[in-house]
mmCIF file of C-alpha atoms (C1' of nucleotides) in Angstrom:
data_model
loop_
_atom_site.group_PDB
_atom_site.id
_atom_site.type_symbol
_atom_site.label_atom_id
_atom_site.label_comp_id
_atom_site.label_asym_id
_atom_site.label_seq_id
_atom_site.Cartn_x
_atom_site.Cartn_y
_atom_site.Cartn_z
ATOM 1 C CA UNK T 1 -29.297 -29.225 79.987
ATOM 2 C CA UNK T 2 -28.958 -32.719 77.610
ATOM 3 C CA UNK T 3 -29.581 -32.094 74.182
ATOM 4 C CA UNK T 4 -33.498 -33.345 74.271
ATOM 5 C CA UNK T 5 -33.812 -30.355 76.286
ATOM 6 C CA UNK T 6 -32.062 -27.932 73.950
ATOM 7 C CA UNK T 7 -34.023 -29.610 70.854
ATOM 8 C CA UNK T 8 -37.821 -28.612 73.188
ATOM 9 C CA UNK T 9 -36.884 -25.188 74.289
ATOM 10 C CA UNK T 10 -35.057 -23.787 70.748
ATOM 11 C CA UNK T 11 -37.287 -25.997 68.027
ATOM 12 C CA UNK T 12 -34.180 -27.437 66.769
ATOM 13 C CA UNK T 13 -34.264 -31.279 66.145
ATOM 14 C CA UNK T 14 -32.240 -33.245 67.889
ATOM 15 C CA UNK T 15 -30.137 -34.783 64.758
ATOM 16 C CA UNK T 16 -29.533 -30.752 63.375
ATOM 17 C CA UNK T 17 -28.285 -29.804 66.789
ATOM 18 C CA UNK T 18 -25.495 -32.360 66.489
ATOM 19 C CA UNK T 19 -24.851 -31.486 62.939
ATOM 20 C CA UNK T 20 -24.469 -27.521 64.306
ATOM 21 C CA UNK T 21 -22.516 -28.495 67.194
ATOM 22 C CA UNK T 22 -20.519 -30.840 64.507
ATOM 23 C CA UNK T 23 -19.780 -28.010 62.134
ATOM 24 C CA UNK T 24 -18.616 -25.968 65.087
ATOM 25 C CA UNK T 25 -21.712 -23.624 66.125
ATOM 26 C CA UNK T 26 -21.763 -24.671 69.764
ATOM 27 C CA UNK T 27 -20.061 -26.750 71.997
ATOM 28 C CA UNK T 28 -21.635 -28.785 74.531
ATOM 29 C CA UNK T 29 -19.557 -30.658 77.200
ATOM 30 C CA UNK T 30 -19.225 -33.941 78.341
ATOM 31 C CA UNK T 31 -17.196 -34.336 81.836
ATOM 32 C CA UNK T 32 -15.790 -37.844 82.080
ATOM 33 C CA UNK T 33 -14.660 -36.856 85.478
ATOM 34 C CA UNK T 34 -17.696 -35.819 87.154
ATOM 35 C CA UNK T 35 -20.612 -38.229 85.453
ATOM 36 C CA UNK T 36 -19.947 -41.915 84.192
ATOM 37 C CA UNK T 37 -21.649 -41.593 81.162
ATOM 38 C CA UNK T 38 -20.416 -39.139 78.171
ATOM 39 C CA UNK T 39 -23.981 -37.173 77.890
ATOM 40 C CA UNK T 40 -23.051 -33.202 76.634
ATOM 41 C CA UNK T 41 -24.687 -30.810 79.107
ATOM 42 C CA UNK T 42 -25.392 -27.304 77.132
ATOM 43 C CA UNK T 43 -25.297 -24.163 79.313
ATOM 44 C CA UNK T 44 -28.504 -21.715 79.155
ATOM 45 C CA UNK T 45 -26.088 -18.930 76.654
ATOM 46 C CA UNK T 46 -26.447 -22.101 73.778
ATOM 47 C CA UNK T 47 -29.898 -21.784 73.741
ATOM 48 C CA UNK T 48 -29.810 -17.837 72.409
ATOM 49 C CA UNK T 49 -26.824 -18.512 70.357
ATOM 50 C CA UNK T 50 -29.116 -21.243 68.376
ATOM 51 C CA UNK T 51 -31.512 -18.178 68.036
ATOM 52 C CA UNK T 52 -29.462 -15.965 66.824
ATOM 53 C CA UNK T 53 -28.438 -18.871 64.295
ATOM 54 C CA UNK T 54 -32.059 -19.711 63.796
ATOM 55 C CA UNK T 55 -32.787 -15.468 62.652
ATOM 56 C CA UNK T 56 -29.774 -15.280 60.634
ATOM 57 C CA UNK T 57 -30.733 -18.875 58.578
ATOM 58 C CA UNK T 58 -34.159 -17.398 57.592
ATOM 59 C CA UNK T 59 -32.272 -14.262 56.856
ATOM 60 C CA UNK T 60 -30.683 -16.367 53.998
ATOM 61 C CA UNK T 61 -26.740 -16.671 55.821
ATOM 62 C CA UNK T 62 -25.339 -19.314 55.195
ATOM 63 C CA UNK T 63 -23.903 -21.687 58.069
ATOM 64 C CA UNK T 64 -20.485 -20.916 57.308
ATOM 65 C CA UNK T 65 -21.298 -16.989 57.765
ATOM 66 C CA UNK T 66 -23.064 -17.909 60.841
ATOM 67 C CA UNK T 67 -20.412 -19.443 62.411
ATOM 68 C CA UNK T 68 -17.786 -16.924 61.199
ATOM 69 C CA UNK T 69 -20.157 -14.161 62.901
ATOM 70 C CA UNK T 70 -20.320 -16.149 65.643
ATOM 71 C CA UNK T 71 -16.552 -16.921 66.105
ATOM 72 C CA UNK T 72 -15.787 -13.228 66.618
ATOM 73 C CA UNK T 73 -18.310 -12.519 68.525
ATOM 74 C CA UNK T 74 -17.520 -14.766 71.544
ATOM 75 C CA UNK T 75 -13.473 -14.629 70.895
ATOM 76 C CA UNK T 76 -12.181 -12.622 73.557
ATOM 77 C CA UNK T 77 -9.054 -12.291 72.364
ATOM 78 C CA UNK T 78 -10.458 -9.602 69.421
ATOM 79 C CA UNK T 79 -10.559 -6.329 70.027
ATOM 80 C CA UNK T 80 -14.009 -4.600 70.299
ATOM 81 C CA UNK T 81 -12.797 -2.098 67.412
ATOM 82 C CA UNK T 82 -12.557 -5.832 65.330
ATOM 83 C CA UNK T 83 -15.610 -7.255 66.525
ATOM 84 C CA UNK T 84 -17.490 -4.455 65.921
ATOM 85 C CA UNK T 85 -16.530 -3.670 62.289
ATOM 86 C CA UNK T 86 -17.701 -7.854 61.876
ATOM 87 C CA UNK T 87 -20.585 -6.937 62.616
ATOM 88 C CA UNK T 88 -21.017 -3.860 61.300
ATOM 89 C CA UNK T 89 -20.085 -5.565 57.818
ATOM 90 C CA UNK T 90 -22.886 -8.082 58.088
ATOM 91 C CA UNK T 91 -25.199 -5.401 59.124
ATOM 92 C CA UNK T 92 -24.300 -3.859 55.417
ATOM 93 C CA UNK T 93 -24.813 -7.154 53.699
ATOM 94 C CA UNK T 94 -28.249 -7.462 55.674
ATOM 95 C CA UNK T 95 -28.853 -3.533 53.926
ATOM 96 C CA UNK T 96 -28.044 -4.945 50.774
ATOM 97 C CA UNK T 97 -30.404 -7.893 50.884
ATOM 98 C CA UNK T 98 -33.158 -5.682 51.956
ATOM 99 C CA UNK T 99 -32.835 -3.404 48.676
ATOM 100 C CA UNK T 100 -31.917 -6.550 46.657
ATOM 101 C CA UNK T 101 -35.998 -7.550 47.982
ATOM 102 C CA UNK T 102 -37.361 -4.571 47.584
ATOM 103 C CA UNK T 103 -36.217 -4.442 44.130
ATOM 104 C CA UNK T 104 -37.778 -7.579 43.230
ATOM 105 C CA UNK T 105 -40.835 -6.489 45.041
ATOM 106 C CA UNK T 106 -41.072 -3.976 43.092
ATOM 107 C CA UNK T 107 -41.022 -5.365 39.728
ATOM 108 C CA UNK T 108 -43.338 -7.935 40.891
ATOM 109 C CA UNK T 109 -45.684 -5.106 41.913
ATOM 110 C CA UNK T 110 -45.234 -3.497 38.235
ATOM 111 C CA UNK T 111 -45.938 -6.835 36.948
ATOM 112 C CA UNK T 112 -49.452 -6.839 39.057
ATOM 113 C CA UNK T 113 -50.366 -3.470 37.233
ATOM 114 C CA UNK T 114 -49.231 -5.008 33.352
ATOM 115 C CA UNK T 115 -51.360 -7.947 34.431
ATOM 116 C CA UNK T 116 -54.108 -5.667 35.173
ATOM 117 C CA UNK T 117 -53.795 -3.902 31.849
ATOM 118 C CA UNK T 118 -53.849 -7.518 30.190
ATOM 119 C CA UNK T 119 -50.139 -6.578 29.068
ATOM 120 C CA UNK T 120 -49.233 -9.946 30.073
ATOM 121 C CA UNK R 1 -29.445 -16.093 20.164
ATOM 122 C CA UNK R 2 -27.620 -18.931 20.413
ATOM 123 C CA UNK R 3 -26.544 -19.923 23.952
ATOM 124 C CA UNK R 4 -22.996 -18.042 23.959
ATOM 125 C CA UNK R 5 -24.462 -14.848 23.181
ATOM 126 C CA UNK R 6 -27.705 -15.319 25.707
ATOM 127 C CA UNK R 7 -24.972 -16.432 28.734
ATOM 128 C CA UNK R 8 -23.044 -13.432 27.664
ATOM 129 C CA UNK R 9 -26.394 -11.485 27.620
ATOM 130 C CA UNK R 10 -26.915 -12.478 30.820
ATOM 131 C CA UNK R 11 -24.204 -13.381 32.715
ATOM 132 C CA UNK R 12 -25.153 -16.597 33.575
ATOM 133 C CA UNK R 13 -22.821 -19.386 32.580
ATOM 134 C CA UNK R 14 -23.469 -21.648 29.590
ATOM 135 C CA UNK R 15 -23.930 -24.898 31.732
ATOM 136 C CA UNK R 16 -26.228 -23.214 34.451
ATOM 137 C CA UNK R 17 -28.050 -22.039 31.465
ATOM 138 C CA UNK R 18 -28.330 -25.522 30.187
ATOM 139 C CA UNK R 19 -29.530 -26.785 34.213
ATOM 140 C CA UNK R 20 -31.830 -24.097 34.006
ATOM 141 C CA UNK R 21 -33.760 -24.894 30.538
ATOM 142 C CA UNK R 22 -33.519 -28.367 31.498
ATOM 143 C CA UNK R 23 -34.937 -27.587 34.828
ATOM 144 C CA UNK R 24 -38.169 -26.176 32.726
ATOM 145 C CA UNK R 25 -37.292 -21.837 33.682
ATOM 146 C CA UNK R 26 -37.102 -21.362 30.039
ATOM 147 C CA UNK R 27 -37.083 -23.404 26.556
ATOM 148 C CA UNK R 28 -35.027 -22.444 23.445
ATOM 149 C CA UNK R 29 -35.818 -24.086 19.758
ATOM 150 C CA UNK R 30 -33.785 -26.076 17.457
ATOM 151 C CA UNK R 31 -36.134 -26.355 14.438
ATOM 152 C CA UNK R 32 -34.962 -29.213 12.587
ATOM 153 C CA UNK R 33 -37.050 -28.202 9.403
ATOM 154 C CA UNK R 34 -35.348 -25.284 8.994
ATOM 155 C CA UNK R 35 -31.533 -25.917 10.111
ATOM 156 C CA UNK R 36 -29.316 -28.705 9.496
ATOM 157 C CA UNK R 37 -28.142 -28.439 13.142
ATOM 158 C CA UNK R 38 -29.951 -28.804 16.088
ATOM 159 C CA UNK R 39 -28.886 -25.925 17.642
ATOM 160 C CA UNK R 40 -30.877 -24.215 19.950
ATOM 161 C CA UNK R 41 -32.581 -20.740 19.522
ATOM 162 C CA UNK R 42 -33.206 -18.397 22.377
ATOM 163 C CA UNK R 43 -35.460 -15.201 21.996
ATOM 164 C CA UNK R 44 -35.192 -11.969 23.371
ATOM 165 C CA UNK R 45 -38.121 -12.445 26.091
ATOM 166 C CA UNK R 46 -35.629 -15.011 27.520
ATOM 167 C CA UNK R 47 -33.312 -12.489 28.513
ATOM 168 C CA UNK R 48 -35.246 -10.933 30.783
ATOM 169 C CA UNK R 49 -37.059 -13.908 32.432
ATOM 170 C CA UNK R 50 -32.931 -15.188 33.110
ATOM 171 C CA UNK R 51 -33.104 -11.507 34.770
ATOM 172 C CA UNK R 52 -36.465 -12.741 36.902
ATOM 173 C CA UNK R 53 -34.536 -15.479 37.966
ATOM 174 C CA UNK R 54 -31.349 -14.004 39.159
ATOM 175 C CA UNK R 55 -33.371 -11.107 40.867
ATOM 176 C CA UNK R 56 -35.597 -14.006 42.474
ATOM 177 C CA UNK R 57 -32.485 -16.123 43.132
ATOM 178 C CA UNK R 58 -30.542 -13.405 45.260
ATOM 179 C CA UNK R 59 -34.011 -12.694 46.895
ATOM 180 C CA UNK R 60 -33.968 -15.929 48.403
ATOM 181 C CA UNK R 61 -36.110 -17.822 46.298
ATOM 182 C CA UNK R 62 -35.692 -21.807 45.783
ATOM 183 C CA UNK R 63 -35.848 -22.117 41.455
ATOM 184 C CA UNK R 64 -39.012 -24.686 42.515
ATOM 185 C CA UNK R 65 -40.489 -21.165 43.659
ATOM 186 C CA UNK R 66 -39.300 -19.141 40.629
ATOM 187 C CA UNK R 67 -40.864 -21.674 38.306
ATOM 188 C CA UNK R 68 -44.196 -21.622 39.888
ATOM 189 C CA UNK R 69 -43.846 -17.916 39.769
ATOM 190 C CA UNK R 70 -43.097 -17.654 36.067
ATOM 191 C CA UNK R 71 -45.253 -20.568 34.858
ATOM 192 C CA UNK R 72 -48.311 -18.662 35.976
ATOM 193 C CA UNK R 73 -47.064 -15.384 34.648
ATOM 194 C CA UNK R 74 -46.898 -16.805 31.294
ATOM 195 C CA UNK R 75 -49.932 -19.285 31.800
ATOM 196 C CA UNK R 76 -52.418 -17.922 28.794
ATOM 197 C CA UNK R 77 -55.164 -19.993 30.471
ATOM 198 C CA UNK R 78 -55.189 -18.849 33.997
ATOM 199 C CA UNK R 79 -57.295 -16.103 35.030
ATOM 200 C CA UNK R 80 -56.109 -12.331 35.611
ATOM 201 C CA UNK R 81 -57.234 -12.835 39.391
ATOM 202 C CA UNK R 82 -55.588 -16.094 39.569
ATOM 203 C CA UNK R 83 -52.217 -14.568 38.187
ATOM 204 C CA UNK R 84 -52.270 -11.765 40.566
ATOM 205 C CA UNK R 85 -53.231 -13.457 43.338
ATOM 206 C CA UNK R 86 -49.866 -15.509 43.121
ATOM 207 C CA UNK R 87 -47.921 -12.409 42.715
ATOM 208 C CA UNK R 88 -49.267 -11.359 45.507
ATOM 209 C CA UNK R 89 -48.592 -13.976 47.717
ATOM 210 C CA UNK R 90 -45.097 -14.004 46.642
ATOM 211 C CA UNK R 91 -44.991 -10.339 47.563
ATOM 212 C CA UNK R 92 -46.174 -10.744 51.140
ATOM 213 C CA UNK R 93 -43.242 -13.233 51.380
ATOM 214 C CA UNK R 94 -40.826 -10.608 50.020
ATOM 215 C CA UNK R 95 -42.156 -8.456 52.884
ATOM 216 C CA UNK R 96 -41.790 -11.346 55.309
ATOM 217 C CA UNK R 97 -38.030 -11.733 54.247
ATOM 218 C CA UNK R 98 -38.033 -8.065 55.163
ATOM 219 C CA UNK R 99 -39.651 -8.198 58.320
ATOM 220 C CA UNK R 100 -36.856 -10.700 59.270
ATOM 221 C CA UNK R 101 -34.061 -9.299 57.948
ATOM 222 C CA UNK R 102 -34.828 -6.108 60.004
ATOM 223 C CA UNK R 103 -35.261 -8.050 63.179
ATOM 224 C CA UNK R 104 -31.920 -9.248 62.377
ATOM 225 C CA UNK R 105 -30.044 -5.975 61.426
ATOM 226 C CA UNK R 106 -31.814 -5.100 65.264
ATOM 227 C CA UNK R 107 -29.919 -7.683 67.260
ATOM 228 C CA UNK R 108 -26.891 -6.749 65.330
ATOM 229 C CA UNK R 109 -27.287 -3.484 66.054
ATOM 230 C CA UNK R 110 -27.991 -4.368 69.941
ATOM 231 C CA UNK R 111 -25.082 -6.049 69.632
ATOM 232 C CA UNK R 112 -22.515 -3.505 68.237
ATOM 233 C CA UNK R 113 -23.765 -1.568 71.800
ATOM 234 C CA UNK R 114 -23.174 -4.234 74.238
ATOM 235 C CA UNK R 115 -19.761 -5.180 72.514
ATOM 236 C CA UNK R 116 -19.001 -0.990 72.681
ATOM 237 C CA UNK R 117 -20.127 -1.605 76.539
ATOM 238 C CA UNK R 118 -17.704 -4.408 76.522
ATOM 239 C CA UNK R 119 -20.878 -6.599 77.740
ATOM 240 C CA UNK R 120 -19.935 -9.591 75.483
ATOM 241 C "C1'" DA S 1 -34.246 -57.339 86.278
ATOM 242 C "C1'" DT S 2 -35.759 -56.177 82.095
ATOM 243 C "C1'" DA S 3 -37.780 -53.390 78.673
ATOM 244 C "C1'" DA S 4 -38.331 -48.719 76.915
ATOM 245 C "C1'" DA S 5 -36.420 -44.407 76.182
ATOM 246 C "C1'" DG S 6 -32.444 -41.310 75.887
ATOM 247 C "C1'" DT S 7 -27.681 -40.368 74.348
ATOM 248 C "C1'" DA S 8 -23.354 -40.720 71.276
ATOM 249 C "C1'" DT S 9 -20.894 -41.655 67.011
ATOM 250 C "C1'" DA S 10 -20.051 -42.761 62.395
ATOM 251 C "C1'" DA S 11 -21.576 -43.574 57.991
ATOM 252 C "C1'" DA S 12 -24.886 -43.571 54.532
ATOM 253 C "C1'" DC S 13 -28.365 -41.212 52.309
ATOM 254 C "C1'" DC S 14 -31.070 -37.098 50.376
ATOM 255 C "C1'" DA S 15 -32.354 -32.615 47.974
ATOM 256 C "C1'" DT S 16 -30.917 -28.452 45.842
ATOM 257 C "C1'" DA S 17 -28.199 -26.071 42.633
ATOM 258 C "C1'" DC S 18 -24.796 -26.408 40.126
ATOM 259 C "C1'" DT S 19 -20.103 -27.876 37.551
ATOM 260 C "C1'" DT S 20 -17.341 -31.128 35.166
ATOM 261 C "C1'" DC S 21 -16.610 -34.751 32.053
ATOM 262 C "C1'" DA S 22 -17.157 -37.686 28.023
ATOM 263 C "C1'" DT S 23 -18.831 -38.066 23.638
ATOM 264 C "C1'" DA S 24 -20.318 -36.561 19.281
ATOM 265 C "C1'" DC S 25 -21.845 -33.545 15.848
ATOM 266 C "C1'" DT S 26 -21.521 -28.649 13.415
ATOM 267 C "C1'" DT S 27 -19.467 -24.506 12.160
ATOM 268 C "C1'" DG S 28 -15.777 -21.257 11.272
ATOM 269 C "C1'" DT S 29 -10.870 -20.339 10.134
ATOM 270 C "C1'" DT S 30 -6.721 -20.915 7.651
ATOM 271 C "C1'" DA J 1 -8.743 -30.344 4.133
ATOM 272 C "C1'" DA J 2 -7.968 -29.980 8.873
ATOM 273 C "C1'" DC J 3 -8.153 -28.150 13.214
ATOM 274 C "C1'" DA J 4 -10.109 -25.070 16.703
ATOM 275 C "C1'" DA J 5 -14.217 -23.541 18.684
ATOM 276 C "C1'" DG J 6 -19.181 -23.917 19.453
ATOM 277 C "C1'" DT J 7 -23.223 -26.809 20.521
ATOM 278 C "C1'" DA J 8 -25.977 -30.872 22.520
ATOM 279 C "C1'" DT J 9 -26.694 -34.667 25.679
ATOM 280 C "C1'" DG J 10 -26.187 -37.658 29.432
ATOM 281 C "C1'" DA J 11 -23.885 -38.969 33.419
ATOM 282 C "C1'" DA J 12 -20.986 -38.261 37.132
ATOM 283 C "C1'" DG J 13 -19.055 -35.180 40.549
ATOM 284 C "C1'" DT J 14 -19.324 -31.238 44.136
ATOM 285 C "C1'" DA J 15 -20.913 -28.326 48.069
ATOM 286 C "C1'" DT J 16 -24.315 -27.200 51.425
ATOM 287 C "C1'" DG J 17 -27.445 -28.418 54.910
ATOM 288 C "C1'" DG J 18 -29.337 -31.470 56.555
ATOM 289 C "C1'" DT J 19 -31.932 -36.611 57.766
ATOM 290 C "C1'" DT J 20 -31.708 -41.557 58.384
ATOM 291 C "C1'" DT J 21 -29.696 -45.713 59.856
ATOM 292 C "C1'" DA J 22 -26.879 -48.777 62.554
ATOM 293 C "C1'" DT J 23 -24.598 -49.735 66.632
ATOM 294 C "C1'" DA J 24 -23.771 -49.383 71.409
ATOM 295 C "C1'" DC J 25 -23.955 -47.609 75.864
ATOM 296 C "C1'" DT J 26 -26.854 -45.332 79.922
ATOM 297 C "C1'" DT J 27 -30.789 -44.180 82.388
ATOM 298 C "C1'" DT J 28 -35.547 -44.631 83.770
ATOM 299 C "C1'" DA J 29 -39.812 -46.922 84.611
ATOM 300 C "C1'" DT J 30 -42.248 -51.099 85.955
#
DNA sequence: ATAAAGTATAAACCATACTTCATACTTGTT
DNA sequence: AACAAGTATGAAGTATGGTTTATACTTTAT
């Protein structure tokens, strides 16, 4: 699919999808050979990958973890026992966030009580 | 406290300190009557508000957030609904950040199977 | 055939959250 | 007294994650 495409079916604007596929997310493909002009086509597997970068961006990763996460996950030359200690590892720091949250939650809850009491 | 002892208080350095007051989190005094310099004097209360923040901070929030957060907690005029109601609302994002950190830590997980499957 | 819309690339610009630098005054140490 | 260390202020610089602009080519619609 061109790019217009990939920007309607993932919500991604047109101008961030090149900036992704810039920074090294993705990789679409332009065959000089086979079409005259030098439009990128972007295979259907793009399209999840972008989710999977959309879910971890609201998860508060950073590009650059994104696209290390990423980079082991489709390099076949990695072992699985590699790949799936990468991912394991990000699973932790996901863990980690979620207490980090429910810590602040928490003393935003015991803040709701001290404003209750007038304590505040 | 002078600044020194509040970044070493807090952990935060002296300059970030600085970006922060500056950015309106917190305000020291330099009382001009009383001291030939116009060093700056930071209570104890700051302490823990520079503790809000970095709790907030890894949590995800923006400091634009944080400072709408902690100018109503310490707004004398606004009502005890008002001040819980924006509490509140920053809670139910805390649990949205949640939500989608889970959903996350779920494709990773899905993920750790299909790589031990050697589907990927 | 020609205008409108789509695509590509590079460079400039922007916001956020800092850090570094330059300058100048104050305090503490010897 | 003099020099190091601390403080204040303003301005410039940095990194991240984009958006905007300018230019040029290609395709599509009329």
């Amino acid at each position: 699919m061109l790019i217009n495409e990939l920007s309607k079916r993932t919500g991604v604007s047109i101008p961030t999808l090149r900036y992704y596929e810039n920074y090294g997310l993705f990789k679409g493909v332009s065959d000089q050979k086979v079409k005259t002009n030098n439009y990128k086509d972007y295979e259907e597997s793009i399209v999840e990958k972008i989710e999977m970068v959309k879910g971890a961006k609201e998860a508060g990763f950073t590009l650059s973890e994104i696209k290390k996460l990423l980079e082991s996950w489709y390099n076949k030359r990695l072992s699985l026992d590699k790949k799936v200690e990468v991912v394991n590892n990000k699973i932790n720091e996901i863990d980690s966030k979620i207490r980090q949250l429910k810590k602040v939650r928490k003393l935003l809850s015991e803040c709701i009580s001290d404003i209750e009491r007038g304590d505040c």
